Tab-separated table of C-alpha atoms and ligand atoms in Angstrom:
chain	number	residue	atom	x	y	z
A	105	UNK	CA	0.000	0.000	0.000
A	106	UNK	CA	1.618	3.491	-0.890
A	107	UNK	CA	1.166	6.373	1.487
A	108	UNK	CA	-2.004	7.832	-0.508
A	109	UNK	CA	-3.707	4.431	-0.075
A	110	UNK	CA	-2.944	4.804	3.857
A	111	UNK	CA	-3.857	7.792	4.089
A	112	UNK	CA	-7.374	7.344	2.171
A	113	UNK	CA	-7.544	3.636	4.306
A	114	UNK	CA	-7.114	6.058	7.612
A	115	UNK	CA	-9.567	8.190	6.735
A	116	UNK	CA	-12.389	5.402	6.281
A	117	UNK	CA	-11.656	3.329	9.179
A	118	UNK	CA	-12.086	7.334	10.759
A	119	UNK	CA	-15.202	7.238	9.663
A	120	UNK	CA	-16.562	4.434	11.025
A	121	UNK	CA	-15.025	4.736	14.154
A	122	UNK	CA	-16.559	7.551	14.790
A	123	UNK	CA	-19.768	6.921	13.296
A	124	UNK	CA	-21.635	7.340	15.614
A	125	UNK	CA	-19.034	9.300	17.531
A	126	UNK	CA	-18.767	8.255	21.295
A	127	UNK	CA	-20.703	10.151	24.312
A	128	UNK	CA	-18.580	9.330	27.450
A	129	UNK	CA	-15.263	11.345	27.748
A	130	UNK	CA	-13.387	7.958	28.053
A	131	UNK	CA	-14.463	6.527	24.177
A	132	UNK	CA	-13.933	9.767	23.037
A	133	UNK	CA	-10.111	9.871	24.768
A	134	UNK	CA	-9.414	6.425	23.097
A	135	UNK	CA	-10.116	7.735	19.553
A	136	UNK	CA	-8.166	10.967	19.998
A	137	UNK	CA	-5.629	8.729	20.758
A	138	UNK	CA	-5.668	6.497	18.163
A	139	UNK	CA	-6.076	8.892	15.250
A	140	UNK	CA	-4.207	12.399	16.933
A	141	UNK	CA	-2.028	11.392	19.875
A	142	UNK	CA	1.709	11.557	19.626
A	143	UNK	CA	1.679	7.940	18.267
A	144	UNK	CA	-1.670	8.059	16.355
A	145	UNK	CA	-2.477	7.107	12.615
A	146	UNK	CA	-1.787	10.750	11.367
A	147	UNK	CA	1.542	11.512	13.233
A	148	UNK	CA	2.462	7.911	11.925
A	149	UNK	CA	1.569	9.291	8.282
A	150	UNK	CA	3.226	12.009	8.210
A	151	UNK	CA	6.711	10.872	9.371
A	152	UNK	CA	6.283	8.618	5.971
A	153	UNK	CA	6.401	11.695	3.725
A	154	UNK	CA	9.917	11.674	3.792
A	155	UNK	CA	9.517	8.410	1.547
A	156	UNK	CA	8.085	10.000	-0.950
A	157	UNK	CA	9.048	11.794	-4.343
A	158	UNK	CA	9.961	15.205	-4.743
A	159	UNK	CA	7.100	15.564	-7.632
A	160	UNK	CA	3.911	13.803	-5.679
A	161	UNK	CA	5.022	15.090	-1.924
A	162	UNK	CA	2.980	18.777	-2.299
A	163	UNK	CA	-0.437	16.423	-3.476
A	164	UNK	CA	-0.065	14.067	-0.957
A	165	UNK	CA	0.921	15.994	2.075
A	166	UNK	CA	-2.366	18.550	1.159
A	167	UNK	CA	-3.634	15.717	1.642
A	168	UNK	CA	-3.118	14.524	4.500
A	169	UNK	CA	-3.062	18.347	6.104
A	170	UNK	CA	-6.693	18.134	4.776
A	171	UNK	CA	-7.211	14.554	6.413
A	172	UNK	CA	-5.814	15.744	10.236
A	173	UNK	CA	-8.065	18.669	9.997
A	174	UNK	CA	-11.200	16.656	9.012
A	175	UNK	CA	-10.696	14.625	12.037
A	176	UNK	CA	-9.706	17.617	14.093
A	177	UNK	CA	-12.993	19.336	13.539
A	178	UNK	CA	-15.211	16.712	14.161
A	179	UNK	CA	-13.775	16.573	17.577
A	180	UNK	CA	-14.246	19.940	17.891
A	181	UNK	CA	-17.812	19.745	17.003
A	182	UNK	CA	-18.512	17.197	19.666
A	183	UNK	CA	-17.097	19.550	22.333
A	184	UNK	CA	-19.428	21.866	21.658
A	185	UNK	CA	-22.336	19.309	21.884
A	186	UNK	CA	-24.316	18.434	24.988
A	187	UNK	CA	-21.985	14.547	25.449
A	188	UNK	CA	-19.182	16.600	26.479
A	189	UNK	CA	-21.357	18.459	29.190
A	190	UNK	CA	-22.824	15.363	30.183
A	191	UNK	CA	-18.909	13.557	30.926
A	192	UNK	CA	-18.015	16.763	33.152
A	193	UNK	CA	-20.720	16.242	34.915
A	194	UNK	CA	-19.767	13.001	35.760
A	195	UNK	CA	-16.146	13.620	36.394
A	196	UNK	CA	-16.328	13.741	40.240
A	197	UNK	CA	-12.728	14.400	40.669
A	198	UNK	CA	-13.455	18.117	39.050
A	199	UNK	CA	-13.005	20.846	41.559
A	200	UNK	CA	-16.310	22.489	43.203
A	201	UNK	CA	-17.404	25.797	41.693
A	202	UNK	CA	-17.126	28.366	43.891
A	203	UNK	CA	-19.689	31.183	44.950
A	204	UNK	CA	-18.870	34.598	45.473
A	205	UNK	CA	-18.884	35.495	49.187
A	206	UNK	CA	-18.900	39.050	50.450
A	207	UNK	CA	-16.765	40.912	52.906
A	208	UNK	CA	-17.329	42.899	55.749
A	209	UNK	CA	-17.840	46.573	55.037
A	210	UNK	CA	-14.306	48.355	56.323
A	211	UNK	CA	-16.375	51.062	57.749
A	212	UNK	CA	-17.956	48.046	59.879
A	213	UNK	CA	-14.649	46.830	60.487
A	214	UNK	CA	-13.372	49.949	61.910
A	215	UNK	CA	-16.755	50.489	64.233
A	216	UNK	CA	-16.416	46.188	65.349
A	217	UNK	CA	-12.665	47.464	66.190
A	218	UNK	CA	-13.670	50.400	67.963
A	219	UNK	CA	-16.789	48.355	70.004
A	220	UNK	CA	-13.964	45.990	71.145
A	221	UNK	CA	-11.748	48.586	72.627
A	222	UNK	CA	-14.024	50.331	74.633
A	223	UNK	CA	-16.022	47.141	75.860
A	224	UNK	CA	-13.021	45.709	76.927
A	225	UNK	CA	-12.746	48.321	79.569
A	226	UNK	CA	-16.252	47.916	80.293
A	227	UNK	CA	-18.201	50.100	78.510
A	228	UNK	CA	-21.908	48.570	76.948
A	229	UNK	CA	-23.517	49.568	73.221
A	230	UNK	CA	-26.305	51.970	72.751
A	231	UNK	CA	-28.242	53.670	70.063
A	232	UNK	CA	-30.608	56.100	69.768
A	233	UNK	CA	-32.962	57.541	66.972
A	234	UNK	CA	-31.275	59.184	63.756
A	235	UNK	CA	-34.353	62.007	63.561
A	236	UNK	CA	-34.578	63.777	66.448
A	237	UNK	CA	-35.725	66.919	67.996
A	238	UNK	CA	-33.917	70.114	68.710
A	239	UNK	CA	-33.543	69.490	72.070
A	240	UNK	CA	-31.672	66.391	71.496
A	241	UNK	CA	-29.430	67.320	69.264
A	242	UNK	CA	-28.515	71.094	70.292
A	243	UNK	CA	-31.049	72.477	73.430
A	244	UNK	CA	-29.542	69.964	76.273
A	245	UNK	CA	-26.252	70.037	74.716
A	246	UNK	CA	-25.985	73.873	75.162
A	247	UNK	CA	-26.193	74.922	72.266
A	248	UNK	CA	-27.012	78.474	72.395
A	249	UNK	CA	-30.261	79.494	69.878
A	250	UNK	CA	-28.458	81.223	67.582
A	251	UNK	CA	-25.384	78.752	67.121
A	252	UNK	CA	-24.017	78.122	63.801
A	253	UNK	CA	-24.665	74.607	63.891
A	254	UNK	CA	-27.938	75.261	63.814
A	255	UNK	CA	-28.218	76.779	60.415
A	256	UNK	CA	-29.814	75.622	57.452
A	257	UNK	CA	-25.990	75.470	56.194
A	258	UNK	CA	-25.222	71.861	58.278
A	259	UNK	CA	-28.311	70.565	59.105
A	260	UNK	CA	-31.242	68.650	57.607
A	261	UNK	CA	-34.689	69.990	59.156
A	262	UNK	CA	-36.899	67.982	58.562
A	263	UNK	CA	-39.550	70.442	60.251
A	264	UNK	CA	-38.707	73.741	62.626
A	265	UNK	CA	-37.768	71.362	65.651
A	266	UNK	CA	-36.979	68.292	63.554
A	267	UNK	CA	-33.436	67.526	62.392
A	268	UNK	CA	-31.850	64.424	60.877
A	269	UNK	CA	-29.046	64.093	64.012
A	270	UNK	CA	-25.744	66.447	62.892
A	271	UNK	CA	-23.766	64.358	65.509
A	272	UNK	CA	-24.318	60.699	67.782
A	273	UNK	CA	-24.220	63.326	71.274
A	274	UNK	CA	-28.059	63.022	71.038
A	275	UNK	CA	-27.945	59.597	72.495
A	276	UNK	CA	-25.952	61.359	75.403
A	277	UNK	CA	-29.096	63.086	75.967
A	278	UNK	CA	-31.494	60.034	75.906
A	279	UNK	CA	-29.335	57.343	78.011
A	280	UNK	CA	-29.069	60.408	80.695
A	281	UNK	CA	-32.384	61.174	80.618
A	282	UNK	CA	-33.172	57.248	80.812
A	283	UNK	CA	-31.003	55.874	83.319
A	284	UNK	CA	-29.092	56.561	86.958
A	285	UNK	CA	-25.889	56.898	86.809
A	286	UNK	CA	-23.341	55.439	87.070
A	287	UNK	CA	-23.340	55.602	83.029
A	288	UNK	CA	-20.257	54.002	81.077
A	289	UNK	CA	-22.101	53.430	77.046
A	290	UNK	CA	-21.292	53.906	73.543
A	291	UNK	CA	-23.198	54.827	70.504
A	292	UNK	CA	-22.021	54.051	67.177
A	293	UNK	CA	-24.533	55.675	64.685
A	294	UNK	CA	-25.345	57.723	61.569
A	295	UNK	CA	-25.126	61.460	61.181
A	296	UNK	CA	-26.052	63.418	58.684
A	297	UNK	CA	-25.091	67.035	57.437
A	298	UNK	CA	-25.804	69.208	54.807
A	299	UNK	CA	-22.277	69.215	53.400
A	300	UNK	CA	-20.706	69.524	49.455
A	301	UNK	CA	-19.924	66.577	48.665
A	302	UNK	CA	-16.178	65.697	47.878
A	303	UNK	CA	-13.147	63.660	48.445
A	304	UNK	CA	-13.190	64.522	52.600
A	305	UNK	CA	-17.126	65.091	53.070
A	306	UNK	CA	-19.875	62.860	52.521
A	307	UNK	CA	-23.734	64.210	53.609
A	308	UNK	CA	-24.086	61.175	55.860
A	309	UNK	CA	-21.270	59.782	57.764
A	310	UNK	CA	-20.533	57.497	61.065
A	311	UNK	CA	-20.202	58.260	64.402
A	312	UNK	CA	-19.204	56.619	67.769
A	313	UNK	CA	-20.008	58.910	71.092
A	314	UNK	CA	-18.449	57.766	74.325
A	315	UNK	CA	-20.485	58.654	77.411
A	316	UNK	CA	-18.914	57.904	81.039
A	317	UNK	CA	-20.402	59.707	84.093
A	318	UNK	CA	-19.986	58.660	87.857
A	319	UNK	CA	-18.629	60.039	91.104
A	320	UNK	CA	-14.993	61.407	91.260
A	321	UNK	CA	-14.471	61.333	87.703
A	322	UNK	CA	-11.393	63.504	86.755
A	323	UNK	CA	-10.034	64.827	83.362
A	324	UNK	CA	-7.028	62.330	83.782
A	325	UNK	CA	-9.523	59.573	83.731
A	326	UNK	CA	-10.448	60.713	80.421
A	327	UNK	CA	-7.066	60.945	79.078
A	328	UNK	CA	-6.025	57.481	80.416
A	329	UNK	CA	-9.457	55.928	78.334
A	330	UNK	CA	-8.521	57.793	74.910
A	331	UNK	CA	-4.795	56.927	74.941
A	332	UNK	CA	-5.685	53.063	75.852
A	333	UNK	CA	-8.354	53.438	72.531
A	334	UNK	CA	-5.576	55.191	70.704
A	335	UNK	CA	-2.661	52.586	71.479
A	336	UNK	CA	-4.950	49.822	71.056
A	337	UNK	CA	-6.865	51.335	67.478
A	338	UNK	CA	-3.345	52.313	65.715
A	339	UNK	CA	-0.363	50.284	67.939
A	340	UNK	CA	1.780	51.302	70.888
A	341	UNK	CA	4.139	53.070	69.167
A	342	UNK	CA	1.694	56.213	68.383
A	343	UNK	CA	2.225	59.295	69.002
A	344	UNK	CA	-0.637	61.443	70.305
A	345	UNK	CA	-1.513	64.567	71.669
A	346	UNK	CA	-4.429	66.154	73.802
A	347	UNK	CA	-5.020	70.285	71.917
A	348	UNK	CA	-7.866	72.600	73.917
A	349	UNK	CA	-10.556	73.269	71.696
A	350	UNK	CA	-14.615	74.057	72.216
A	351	UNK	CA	-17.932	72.275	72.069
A	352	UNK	CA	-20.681	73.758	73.947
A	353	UNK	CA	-21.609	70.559	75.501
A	354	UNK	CA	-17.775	69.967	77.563
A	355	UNK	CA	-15.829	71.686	79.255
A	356	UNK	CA	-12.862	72.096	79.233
A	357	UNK	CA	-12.714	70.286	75.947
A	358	UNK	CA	-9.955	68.485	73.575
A	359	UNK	CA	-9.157	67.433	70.452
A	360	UNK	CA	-6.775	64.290	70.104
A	361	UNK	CA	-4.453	64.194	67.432
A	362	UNK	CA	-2.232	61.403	66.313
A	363	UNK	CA	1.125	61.774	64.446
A	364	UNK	CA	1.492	60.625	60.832
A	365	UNK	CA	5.059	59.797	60.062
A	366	UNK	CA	3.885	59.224	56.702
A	367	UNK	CA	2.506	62.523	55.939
A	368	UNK	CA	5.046	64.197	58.456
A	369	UNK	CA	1.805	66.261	60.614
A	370	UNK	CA	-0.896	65.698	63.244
A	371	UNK	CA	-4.291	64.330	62.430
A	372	UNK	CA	-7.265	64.890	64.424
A	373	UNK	CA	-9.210	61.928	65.408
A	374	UNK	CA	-11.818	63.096	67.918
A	375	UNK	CA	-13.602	65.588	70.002
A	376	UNK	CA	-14.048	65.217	73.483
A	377	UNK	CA	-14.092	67.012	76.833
A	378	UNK	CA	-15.846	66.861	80.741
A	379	UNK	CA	-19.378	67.026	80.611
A	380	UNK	CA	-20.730	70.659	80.901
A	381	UNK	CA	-22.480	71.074	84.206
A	382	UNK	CA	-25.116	72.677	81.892
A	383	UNK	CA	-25.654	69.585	80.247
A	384	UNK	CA	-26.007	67.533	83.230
A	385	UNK	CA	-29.088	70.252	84.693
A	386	UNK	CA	-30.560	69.870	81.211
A	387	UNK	CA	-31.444	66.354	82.263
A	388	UNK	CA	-31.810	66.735	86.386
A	389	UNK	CA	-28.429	65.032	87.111
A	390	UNK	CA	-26.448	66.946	90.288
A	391	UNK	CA	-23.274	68.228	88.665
A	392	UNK	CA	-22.330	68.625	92.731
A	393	UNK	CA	-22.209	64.671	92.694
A	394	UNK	CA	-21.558	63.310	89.392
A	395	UNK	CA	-19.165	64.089	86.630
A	396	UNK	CA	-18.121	62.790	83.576
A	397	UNK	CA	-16.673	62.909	80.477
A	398	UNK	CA	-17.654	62.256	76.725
A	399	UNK	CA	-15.909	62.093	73.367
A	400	UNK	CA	-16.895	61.371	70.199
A	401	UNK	CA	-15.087	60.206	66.656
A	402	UNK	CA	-15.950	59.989	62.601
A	403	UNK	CA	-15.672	56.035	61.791
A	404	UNK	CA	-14.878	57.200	58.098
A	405	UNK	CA	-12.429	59.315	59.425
A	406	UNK	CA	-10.547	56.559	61.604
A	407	UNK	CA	-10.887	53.792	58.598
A	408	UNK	CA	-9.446	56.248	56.231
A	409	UNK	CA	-6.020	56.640	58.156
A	410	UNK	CA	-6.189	52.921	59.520
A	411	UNK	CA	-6.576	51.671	55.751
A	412	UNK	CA	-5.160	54.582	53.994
A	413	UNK	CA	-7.955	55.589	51.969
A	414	UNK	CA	-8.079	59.090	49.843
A	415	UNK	CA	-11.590	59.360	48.993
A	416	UNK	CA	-14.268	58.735	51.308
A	417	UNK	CA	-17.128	58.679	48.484
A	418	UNK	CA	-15.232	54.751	47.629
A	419	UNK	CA	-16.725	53.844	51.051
A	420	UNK	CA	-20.237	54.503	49.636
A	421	UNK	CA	-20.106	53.188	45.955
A	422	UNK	CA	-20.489	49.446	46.706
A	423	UNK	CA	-17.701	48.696	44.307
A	424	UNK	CA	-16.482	44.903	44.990
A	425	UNK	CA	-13.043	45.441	43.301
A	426	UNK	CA	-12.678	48.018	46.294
A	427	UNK	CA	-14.159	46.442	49.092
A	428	UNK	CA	-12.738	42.677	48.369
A	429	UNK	CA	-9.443	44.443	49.559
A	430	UNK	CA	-9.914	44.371	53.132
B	44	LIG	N1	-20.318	65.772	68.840
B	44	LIG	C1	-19.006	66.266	68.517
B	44	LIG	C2	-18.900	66.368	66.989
B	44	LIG	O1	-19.747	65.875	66.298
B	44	LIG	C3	-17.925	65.354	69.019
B	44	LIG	C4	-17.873	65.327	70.534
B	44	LIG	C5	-18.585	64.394	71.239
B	44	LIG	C6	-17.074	66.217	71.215
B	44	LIG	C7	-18.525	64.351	72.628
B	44	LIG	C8	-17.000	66.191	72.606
B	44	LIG	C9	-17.710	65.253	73.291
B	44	LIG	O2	-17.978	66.942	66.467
């Protein structure tokens, strides 16, 4: 038999073999094997070329090109069909597919961080309503009437002596309005303000308020609480600093900063101060008997620095390829 008599005998036996073409992966393995594999019928043909004239080789190999591609295709004609789906079902030794989990929010994170802290040393959760009334959220806080905070500017009336909370010191308010003291809470929450949007600012954003009243209290009691968050929230190593400053609900009152060697400059984290007696007669509590102190941070804020983020609108979008890193 000369080569174009195998190669025409290869392509019939091909055709019945694969007429009708196998359904399990293993049949259709074998015949891959016998006509493509490394060994197979064509390889086997074409290593006899060399045997053959000068003058007939370009007819014959065209031939045979024509003769691996015929079998090629109907292979790949079977992969497309529903056989092949059928054999991976089968194959049991296949991986699982996977599902698509989700990942803690890193503003939820930072506030399960910030819970942990503080109830380590014994403080318990609270919350409190996000619309509130004036008195809430400036009148027992001592805010004068005609404070800035008030205006139209920052905060979302909802009517006259309704607001959308500007800050989480309403709960303050509630929990001393509610209970005895001794008081030792905090209140993670929403706030809202009526702020242009941008890179820094966002209209709603996270607070948590720290409330701690009892007898004796002292201002170094409130420093020692803030530097054990601070130490704890962004390691031992930082740096931090207590600056005056005002609210009209503590007094005296502080800012705390923390140092950035990366950025080379202080960064505020949070407000915070001794309860103003005024507050404390706002809701019948002796100031003669029982102090306190309060403080309260921006979660956004915190996560930013902690995780380094430049644009707090990213915490708001939803966007997987964002949140799947942390
Ligand atoms: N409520 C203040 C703010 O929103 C923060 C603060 C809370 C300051 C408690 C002092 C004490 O900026």
């Amino acid at each position: 038999m000369n080569l174009k008599e195998s190669i025409e005998s290869v392509r019939n036996n091909f055709r019945t073999d694969s007429d009708p073409f196998p359904t399990d992966s293993k049949s259709i393995e074998l015949l891959y094997v016998k006509y493509l594999g490394r060994k197979g019928l064509v390889s086997d043909l074409f290593s006899q070329l060399i045997n053959v004239s000068n003058k007939e080789r370009p007819s014959i190999g065209k031939n045979l090109n024509q003769l691996k591609k015929e079998i090629t295709n109907s292979f790949k004609i079977v992969d497309r069909s529903s056989s092949n789906i059928d054999s991976i079902e089968e194959d049991y030794t296949l991986p699982g597919l996977s599902f698509p989990t989700g990942y803690i929010h890193p503003l939820q994170q930072t506030m399960n961080e910030i819970k942990t802290i503080f109830m380590n040393v014994g403080f318990s959760i609270a919350y409190g309503p996000e619309i509130d009334d004036d008195f809430h959220n400036f009148g027992a806080l001592n805010f004068p009437p005609e404070h800035p905070a008030r205006d139209m500017q920052d905060t979302f009336f909802i009517d006259p002596d309704t607001v959308l909370r500007t800050h989480t010191s309403n709960v303050q308010i509630h929990l001393m309005e509610n209970e005895e003291p001794p008081l030792r809470y905090i209140v993670p929450g929403r706030v809202y303000r009526n702020e242009a949007i941008s890179f820094k600012s966002y209209c709603l954003f996270h607070q948590v308020e720290g409330i701690y009243v009892d007898k004796n209290v002292s201002f170094a009691d409130h420093k020692g609480i803030l530097e054990f968050f601070v130490k704890r929230m962004f390691g031992e190593q930082t740096k931090m600093r207590f600056r005056p400053s005002f609210f009209p609900f503590t007094e005296p009152s502080a800012e705390v900063d923390i140092w950035s060697e990366k950025s080379g400059q202080w960064l505020e984290i949070l407000g915070s101060g001794m309860v103003d007696p005024e507050v404390f007669k706002s809701v019948n509590i002796d100031p003669d008997i029982w102090q306190g102190f309060a403080f309260g941070m921006g979660i956004e804020r915190i996560c930013m620095l902690k995780y380094e983020i430049d644009d707090i609108r990213l915490l708001y979008q939803g966007d997987m390829r964002f949140l799947e890193q942390f």
